[in-house]
Short mmCIF file of C-alpha atoms in Angstrom, two decimals:
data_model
loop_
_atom_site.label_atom_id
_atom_site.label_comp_id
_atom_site.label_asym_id
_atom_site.label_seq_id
_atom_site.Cartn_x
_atom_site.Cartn_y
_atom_site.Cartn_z
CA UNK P 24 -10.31 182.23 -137.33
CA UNK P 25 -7.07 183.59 -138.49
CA UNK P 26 -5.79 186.74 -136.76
CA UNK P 27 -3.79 189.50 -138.79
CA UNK P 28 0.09 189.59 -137.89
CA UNK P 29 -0.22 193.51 -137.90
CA UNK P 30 -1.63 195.96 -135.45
CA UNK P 31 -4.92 197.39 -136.58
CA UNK P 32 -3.41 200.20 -137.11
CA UNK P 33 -0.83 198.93 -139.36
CA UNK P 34 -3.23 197.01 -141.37
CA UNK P 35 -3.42 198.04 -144.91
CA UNK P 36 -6.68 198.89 -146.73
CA UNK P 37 -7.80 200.50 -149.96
CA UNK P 38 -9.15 203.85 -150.20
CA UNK P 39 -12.96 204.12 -150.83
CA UNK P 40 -13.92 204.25 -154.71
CA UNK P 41 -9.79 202.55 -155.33
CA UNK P 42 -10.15 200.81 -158.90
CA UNK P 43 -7.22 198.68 -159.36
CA UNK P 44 -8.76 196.92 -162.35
CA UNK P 45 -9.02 200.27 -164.60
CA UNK P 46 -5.12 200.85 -163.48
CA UNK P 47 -4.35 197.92 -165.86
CA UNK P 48 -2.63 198.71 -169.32
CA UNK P 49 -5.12 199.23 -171.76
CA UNK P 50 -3.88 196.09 -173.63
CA UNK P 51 -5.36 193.90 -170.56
CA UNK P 52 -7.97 195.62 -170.56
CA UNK P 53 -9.00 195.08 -174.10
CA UNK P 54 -8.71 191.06 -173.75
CA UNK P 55 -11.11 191.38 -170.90
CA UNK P 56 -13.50 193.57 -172.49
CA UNK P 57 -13.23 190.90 -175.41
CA UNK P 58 -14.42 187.54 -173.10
CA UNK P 59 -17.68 189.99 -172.69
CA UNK P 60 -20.55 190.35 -175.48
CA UNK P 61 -20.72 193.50 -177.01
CA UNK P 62 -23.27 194.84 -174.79
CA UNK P 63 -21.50 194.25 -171.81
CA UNK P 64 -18.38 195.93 -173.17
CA UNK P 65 -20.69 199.01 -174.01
CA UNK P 66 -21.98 199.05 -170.53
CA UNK P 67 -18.37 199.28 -168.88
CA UNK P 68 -18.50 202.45 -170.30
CA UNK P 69 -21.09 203.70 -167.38
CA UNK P 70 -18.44 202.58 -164.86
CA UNK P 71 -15.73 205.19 -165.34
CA UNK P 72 -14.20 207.20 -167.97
CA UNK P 73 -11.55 204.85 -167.88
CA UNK P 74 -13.74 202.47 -170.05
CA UNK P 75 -15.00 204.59 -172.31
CA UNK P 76 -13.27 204.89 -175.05
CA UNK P 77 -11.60 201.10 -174.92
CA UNK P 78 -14.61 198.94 -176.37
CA UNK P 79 -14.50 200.38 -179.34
CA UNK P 80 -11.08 198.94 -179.98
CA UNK P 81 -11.97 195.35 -178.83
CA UNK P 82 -11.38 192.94 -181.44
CA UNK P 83 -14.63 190.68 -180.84
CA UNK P 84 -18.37 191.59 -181.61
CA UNK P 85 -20.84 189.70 -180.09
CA UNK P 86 -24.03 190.72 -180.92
CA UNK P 87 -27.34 188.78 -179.65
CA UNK P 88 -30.99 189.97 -180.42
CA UNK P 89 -32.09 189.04 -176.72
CA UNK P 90 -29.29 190.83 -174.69
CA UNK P 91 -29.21 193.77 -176.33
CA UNK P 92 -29.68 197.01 -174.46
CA UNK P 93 -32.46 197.87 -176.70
CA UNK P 94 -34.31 194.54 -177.45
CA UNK P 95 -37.16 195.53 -175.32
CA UNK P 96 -38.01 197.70 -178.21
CA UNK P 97 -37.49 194.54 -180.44
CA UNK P 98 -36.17 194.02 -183.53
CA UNK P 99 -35.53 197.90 -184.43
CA UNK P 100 -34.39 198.93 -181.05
CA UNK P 101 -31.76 195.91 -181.92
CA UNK P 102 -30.77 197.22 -185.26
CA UNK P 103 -30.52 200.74 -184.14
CA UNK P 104 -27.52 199.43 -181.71
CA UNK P 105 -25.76 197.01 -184.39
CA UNK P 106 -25.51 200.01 -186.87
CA UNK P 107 -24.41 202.36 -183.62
CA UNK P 108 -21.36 199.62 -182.79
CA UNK P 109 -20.64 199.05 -186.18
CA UNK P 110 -20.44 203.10 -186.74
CA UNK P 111 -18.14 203.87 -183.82
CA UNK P 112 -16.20 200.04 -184.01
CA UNK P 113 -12.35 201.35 -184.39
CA UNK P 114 -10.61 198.18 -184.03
CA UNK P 115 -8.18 197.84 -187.04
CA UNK P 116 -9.67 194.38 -187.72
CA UNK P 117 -12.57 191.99 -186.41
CA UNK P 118 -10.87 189.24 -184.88
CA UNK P 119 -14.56 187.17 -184.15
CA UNK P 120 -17.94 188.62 -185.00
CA UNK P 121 -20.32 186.40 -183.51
CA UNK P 122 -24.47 187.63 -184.71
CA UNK P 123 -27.60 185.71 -183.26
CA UNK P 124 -30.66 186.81 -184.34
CA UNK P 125 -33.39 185.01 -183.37
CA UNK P 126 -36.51 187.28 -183.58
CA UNK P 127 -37.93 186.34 -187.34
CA UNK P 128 -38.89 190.08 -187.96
CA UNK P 129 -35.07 191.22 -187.98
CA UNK P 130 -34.41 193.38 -191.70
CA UNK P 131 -32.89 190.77 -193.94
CA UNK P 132 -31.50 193.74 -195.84
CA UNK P 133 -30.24 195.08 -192.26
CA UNK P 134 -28.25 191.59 -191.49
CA UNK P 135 -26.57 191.57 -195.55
CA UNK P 136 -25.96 195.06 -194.81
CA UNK P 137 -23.59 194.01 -191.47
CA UNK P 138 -21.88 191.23 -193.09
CA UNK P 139 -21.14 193.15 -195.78
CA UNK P 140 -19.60 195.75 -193.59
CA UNK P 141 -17.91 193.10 -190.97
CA UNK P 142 -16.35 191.52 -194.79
CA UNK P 143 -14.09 194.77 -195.25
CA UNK P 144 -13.25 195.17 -192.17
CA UNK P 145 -10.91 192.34 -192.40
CA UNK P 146 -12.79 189.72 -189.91
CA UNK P 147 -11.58 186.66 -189.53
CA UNK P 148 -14.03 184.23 -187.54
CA UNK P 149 -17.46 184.56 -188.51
CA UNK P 150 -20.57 182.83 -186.18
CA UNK P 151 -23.83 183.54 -187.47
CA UNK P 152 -27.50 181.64 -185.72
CA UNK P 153 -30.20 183.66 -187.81
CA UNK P 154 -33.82 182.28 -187.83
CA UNK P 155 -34.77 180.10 -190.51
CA UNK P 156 -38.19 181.65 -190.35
CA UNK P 157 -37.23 184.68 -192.41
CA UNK P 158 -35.05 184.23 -195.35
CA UNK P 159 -32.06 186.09 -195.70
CA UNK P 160 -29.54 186.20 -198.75
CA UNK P 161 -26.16 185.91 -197.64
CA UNK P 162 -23.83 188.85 -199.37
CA UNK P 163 -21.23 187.61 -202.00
CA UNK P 164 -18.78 189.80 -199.96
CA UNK P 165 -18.83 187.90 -197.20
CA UNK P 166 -17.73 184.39 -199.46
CA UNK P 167 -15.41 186.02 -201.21
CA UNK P 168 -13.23 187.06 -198.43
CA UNK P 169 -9.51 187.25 -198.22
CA UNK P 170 -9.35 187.08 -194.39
CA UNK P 171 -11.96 184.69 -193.24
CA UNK P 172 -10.35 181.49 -191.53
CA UNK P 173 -13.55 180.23 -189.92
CA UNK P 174 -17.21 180.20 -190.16
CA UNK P 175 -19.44 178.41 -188.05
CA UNK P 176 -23.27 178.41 -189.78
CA UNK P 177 -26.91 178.03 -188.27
CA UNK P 178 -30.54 179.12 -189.21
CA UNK P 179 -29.12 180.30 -192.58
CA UNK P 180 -29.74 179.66 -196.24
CA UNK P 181 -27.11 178.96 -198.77
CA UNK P 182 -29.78 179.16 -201.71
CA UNK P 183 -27.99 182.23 -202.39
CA UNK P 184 -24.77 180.38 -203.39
CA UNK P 185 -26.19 179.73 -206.91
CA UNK P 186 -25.58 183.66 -208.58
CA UNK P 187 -21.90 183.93 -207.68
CA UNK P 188 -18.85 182.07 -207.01
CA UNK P 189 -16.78 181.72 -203.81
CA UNK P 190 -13.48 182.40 -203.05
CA UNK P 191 -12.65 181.97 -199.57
CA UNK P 192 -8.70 181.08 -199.75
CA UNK P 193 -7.55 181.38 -196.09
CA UNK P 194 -10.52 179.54 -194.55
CA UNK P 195 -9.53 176.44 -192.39
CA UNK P 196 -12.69 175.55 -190.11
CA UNK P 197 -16.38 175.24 -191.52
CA UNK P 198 -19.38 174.19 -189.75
CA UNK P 199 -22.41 173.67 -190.97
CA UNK P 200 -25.27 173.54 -188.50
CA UNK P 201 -28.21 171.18 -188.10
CA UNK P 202 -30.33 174.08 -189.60
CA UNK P 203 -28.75 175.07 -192.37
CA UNK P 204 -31.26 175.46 -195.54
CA UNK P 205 -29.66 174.50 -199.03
CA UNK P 206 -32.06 173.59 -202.10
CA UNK P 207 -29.35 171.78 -203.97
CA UNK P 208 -26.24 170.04 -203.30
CA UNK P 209 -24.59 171.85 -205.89
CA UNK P 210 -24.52 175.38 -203.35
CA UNK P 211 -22.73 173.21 -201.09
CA UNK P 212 -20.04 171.71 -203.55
CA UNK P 213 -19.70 175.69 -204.66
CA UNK P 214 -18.95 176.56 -200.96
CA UNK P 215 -16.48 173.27 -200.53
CA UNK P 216 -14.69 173.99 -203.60
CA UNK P 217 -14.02 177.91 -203.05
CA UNK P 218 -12.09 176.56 -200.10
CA UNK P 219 -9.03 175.31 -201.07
CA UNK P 220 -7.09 175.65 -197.26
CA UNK P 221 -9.79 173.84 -195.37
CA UNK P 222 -8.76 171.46 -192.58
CA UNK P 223 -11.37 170.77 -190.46
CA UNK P 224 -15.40 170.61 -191.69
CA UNK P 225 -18.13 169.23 -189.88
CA UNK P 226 -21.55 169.17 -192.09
CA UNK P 227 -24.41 168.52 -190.75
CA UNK P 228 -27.61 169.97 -191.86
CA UNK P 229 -30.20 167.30 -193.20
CA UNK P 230 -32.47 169.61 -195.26
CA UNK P 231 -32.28 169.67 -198.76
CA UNK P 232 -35.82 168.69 -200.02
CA UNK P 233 -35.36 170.62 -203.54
CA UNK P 234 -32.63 169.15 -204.38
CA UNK P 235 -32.02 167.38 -207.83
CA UNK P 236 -29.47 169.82 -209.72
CA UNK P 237 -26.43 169.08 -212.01
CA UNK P 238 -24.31 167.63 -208.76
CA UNK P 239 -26.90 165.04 -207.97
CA UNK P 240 -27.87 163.92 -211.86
CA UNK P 241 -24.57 163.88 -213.63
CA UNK P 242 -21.60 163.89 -210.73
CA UNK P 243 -19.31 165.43 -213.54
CA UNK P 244 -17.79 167.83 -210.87
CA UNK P 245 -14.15 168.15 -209.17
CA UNK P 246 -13.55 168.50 -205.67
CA UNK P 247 -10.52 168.64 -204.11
CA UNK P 248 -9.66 169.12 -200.18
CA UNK P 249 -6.36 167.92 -200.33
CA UNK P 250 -5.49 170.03 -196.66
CA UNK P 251 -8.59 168.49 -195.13
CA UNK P 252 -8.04 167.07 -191.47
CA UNK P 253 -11.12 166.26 -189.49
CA UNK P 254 -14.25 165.68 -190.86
CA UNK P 255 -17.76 164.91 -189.19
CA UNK P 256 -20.43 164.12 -192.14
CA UNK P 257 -24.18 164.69 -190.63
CA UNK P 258 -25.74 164.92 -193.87
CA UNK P 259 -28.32 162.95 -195.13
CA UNK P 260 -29.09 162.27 -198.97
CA UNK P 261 -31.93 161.36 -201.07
CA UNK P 262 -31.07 157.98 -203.03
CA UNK P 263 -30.97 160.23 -206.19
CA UNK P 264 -28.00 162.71 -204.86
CA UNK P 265 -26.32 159.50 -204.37
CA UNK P 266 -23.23 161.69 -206.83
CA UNK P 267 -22.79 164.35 -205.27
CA UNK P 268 -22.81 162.53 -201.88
CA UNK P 269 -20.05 160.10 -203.17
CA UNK P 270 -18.33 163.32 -204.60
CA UNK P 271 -18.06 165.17 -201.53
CA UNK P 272 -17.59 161.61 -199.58
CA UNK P 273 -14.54 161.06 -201.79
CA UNK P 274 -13.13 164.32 -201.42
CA UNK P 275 -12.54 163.38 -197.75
CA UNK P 276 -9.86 160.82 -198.53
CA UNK P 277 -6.81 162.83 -197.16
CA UNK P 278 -8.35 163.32 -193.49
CA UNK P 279 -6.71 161.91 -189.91
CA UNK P 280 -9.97 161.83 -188.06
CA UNK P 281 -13.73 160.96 -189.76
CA UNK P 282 -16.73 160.75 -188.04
CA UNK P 283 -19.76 159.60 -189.48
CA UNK P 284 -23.65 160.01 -188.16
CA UNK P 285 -26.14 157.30 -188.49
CA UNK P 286 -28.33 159.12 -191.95
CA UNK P 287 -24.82 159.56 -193.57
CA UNK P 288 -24.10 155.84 -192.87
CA UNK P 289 -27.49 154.86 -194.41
CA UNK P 290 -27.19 156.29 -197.35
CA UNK P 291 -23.67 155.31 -198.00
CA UNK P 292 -24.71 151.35 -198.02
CA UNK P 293 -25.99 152.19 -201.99
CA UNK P 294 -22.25 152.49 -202.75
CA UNK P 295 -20.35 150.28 -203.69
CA UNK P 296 -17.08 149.23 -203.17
CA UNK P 297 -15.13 150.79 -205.72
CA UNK P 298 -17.38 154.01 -204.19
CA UNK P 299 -15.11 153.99 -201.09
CA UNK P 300 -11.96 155.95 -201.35
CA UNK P 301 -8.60 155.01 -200.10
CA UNK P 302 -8.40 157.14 -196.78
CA UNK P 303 -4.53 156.75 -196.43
CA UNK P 304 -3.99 159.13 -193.82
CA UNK P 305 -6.64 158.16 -191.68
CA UNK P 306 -5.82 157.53 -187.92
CA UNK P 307 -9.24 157.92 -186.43
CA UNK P 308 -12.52 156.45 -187.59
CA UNK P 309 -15.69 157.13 -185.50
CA UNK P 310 -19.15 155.44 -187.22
CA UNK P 311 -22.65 155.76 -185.90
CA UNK P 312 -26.04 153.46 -187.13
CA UNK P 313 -29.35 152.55 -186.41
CA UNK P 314 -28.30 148.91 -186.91
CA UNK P 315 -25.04 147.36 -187.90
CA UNK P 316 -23.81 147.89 -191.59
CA UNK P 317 -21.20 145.21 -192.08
CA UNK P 318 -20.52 145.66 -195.56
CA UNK P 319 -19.84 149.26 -195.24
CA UNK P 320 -17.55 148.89 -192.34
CA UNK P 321 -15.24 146.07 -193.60
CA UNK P 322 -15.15 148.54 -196.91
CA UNK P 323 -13.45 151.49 -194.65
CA UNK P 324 -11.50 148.63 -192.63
CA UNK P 325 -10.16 148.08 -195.78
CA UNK P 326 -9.47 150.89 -197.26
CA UNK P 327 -8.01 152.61 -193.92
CA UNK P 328 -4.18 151.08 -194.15
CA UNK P 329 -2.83 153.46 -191.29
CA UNK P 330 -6.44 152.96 -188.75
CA UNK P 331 -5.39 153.50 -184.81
CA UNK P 332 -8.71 154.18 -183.09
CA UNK P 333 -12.20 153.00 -184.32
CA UNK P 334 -15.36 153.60 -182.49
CA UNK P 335 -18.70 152.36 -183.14
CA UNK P 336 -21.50 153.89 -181.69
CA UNK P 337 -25.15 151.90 -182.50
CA UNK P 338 -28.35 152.35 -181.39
CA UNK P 339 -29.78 149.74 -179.13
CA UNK P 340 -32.10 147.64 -181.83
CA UNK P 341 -34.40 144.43 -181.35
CA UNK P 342 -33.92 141.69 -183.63
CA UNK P 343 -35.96 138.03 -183.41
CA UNK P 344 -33.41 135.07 -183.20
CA UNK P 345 -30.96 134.59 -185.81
CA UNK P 346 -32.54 137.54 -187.93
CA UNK P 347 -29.80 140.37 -187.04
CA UNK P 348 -27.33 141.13 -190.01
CA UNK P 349 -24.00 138.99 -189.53
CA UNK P 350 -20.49 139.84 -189.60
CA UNK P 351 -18.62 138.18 -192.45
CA UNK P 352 -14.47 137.51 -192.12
CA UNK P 353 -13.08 139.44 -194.79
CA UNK P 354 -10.83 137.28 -197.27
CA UNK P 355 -7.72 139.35 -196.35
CA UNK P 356 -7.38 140.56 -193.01
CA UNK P 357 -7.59 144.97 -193.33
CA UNK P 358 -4.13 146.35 -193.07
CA UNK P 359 -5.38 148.72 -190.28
CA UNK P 360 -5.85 145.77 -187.84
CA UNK P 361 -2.10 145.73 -187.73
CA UNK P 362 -1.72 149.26 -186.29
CA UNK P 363 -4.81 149.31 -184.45
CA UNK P 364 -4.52 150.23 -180.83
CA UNK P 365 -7.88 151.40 -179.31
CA UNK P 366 -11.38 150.11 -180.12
CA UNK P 367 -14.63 151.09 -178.50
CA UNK P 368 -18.20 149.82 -178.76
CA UNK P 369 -21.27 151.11 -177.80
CA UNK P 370 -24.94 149.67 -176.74
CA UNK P 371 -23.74 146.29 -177.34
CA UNK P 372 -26.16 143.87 -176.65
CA UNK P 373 -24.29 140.63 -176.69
CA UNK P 374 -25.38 139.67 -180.04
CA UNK P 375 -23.99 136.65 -181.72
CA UNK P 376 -22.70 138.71 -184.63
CA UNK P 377 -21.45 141.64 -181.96
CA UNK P 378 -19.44 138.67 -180.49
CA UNK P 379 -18.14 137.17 -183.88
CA UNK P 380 -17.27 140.67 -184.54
CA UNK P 381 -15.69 141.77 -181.34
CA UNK P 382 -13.84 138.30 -181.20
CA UNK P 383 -12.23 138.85 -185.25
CA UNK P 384 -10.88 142.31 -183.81
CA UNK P 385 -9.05 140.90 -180.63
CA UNK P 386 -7.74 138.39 -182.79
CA UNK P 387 -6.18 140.36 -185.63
CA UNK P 388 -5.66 143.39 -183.87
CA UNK P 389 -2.35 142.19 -182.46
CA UNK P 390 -1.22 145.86 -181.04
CA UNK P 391 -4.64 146.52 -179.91
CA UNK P 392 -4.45 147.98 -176.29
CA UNK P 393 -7.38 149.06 -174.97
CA UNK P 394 -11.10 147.58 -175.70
CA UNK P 395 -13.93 149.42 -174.86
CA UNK P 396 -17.23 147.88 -174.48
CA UNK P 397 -20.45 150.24 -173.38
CA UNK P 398 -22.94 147.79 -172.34
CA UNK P 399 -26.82 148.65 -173.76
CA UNK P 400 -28.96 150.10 -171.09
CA UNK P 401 -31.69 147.47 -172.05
CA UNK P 402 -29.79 144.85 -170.75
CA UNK P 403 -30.92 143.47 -167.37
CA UNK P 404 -28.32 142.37 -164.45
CA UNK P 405 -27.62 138.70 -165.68
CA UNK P 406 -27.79 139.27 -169.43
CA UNK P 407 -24.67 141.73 -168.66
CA UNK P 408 -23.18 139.57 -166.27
CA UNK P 409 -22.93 137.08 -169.02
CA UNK P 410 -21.49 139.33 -171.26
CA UNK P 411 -18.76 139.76 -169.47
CA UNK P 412 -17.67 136.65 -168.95
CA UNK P 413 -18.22 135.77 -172.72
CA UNK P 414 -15.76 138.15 -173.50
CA UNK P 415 -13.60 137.34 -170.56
CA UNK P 416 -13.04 134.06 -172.04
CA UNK P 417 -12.05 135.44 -174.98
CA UNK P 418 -9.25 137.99 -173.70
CA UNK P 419 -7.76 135.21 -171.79
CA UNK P 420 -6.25 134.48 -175.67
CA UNK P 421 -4.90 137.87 -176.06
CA UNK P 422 -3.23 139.32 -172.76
CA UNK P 423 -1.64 142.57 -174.60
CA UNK P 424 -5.57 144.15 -175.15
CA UNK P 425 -7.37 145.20 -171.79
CA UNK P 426 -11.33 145.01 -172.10
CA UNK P 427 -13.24 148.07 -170.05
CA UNK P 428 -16.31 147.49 -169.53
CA UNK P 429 -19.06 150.59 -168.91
#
């Protein structure tokens, strides 16, 4: 136990009821009030008078239907203390307004009616998670915004995107969520294209079981994301939208870092290889499938001149002897193995092909650094055993690349 250097009596303590926190400069105490939701900033307000007029100014709305003060009264008693926020809200300009709305009886009209109003008031992140249960028409204000940058989507519908245009100029991140509702892949070329700044997209929503419009069936659209960065492609296409998906697939051509999921990669083995755009700023490549898709990936191999870091992540598949798809050389040897450094494989399974394969990289890889093999869970002790020493043999070849196993 440490003992105090001071006499009790000289010991220092602070007065009963001694706030030090509300003693802060109101600008501190705005960017902690804005690391709260908006009903916890409200609440402060009980504390002391200090607080009482400050949340008003914060910056950030976070609004959820299930932590509201008045969600025991459900979806009106939630409503009732948007509209009261949004009234007395003072901040100059919404720096994040983050809505979740889960309970399916919320007023569609009520939700428009808040984006609408967070749309002139100058925000500039936007998070919505409604419930695809209830459908709500997204306001026109809110994509055609001069102050948006990002907008992060979920348990919305973009049918909406068919009666107007969009013009969202300073927008640089857009995520799509996994339940995202669009009837035709022409709303989503309409939201790409009104987005001429955008640097970083990730797409993933799979549902688009209406679709079939002038995108899909003639492909005689433009699309250009010239700023575009990162990219992560979840979507998944019916063999028919095979044009718009090669549209929007070619529009990604100026990116640094792609990832693609496992449906995406299926649908892209209709194209063909004059389908496959020259990606020549691409550093990273990250592809995911069900079971290998050779042809596709020596297609980006090629076409990916400036390549550093490719992972391949594949599910764990069963194949009878000698009937798994097999790796074949490309004629020319990809430009990208020449500046590839890092390389990473998962649920390998010691397949012949996976060991043709892994073997081509280590030899034409010649800067290649760091190999990365994830061994598949279905393996038993020996089987991985002898995996390693496969591949042992083969490194012995090529001292300058370290294999890692996992």
């Amino acid at each position: 136990m440490v003992e105090s250097s001071q006499p009790p009596s000289k010991q220092r303590s602070l007065p009963a009821g001694d706030d030090r926190i509300s003693q802060l400069p109101d600008v501190l105490l705005l960017q902690i009030l804005s690391l709260l939701s908006t009903k916890q900033a409200v609440v402060t307000g009980i504390l002391a008078k200090r607080w009482r007029p400050l949340w008003p100014a914060v910056s950030v709305l976070d609004l959820d239907d299930e932590s509201s003060p008045d969600s025991r009264h459900g979806s009106a008693g939630f409503a009732e203390f948007v509209y009261s926020v949004l009234l007395l809200h003072d901040a100059p300009a919404i720096e994040r307004f983050r809505l979740r709305c889960a309970n399916p009886n919320s007023s569609a009209c009520d939700i428009a009616t808040w984006l609408c109003h967070v749309a002139r008031r100058r925000v500039e992140c936007v998070e919505l998670s409604l419930s695809l249960s209830r459908y709500v028409a997204l306001p026109r204000r809110l994509f055609n915004c001069d102050t948006v940058s990002a907008m992060k989507l979920n348990g919305v519908f973009l049918n909406a995107l068919a009666s107007f245009s969009v013009r969202l100029p300073l927008l640089r991140a857009l995520h799509v969520g996994d339940r995202v509702l669009f009837g035709c892949h022409d709303y989503l070329v309409k939201l790409l294209s009104g987005c001429p700044a955008l640097e970083d997209l990730v797409l993933e929503s799979t549902y688009n079981d209406a679709c079939g419009g002038v995108v899909c069936a003639e492909g005689n659209f433009e699309l250009s994301l010239k700023h575009l960065s990162r990219a992560k492609i979840g979507f998944s296409w019916k063999e028919r939208c095979l044009k718009s998906m090669l549209l929007i697939f070619q529009a990604l051509s100026h990116v640094r870092c792609l990832s693609l999921s496992p449906c995406t990669v299926a649908c892209l083995k209709h194209a063909t290889a004059i389908d496959i755009p020259v990606f020549d700023k691409l550093i990273q490549l990250e592809i995911s499938f069900g079971s290998y898709s050779w042809d596709l990936l020596a297609n980006l191999l090629q076409r990916s001149h400036k390549l550093e870091v490719l992972m391949i992540n594949k599910e764990s598949q069963k194949y009878a002897k000698g009937q798994e798809s097999r790796w074949i050389h490309p004629l020319l040897v990809p430009e990208c193995l020449l500046h590839l450094k890092t390389f990473c494989l998962r649920e390998y399974q010691g397949l012949e092909t996976e060991l043709d394969f892994v073997g081509y990289i280590m030899q034409n890889a010649r800067v290649l650094e760091t190999m990365t093999i994830f061994l598949s869970s279905s393996l038993g002790s020996e089987e991985k055993l002898q995996i390693r020493r496969h591949l042992s043999i083969l490194q012995r070849n090529f001292e300058t690349c370290q294999i890692v196993f996992h």
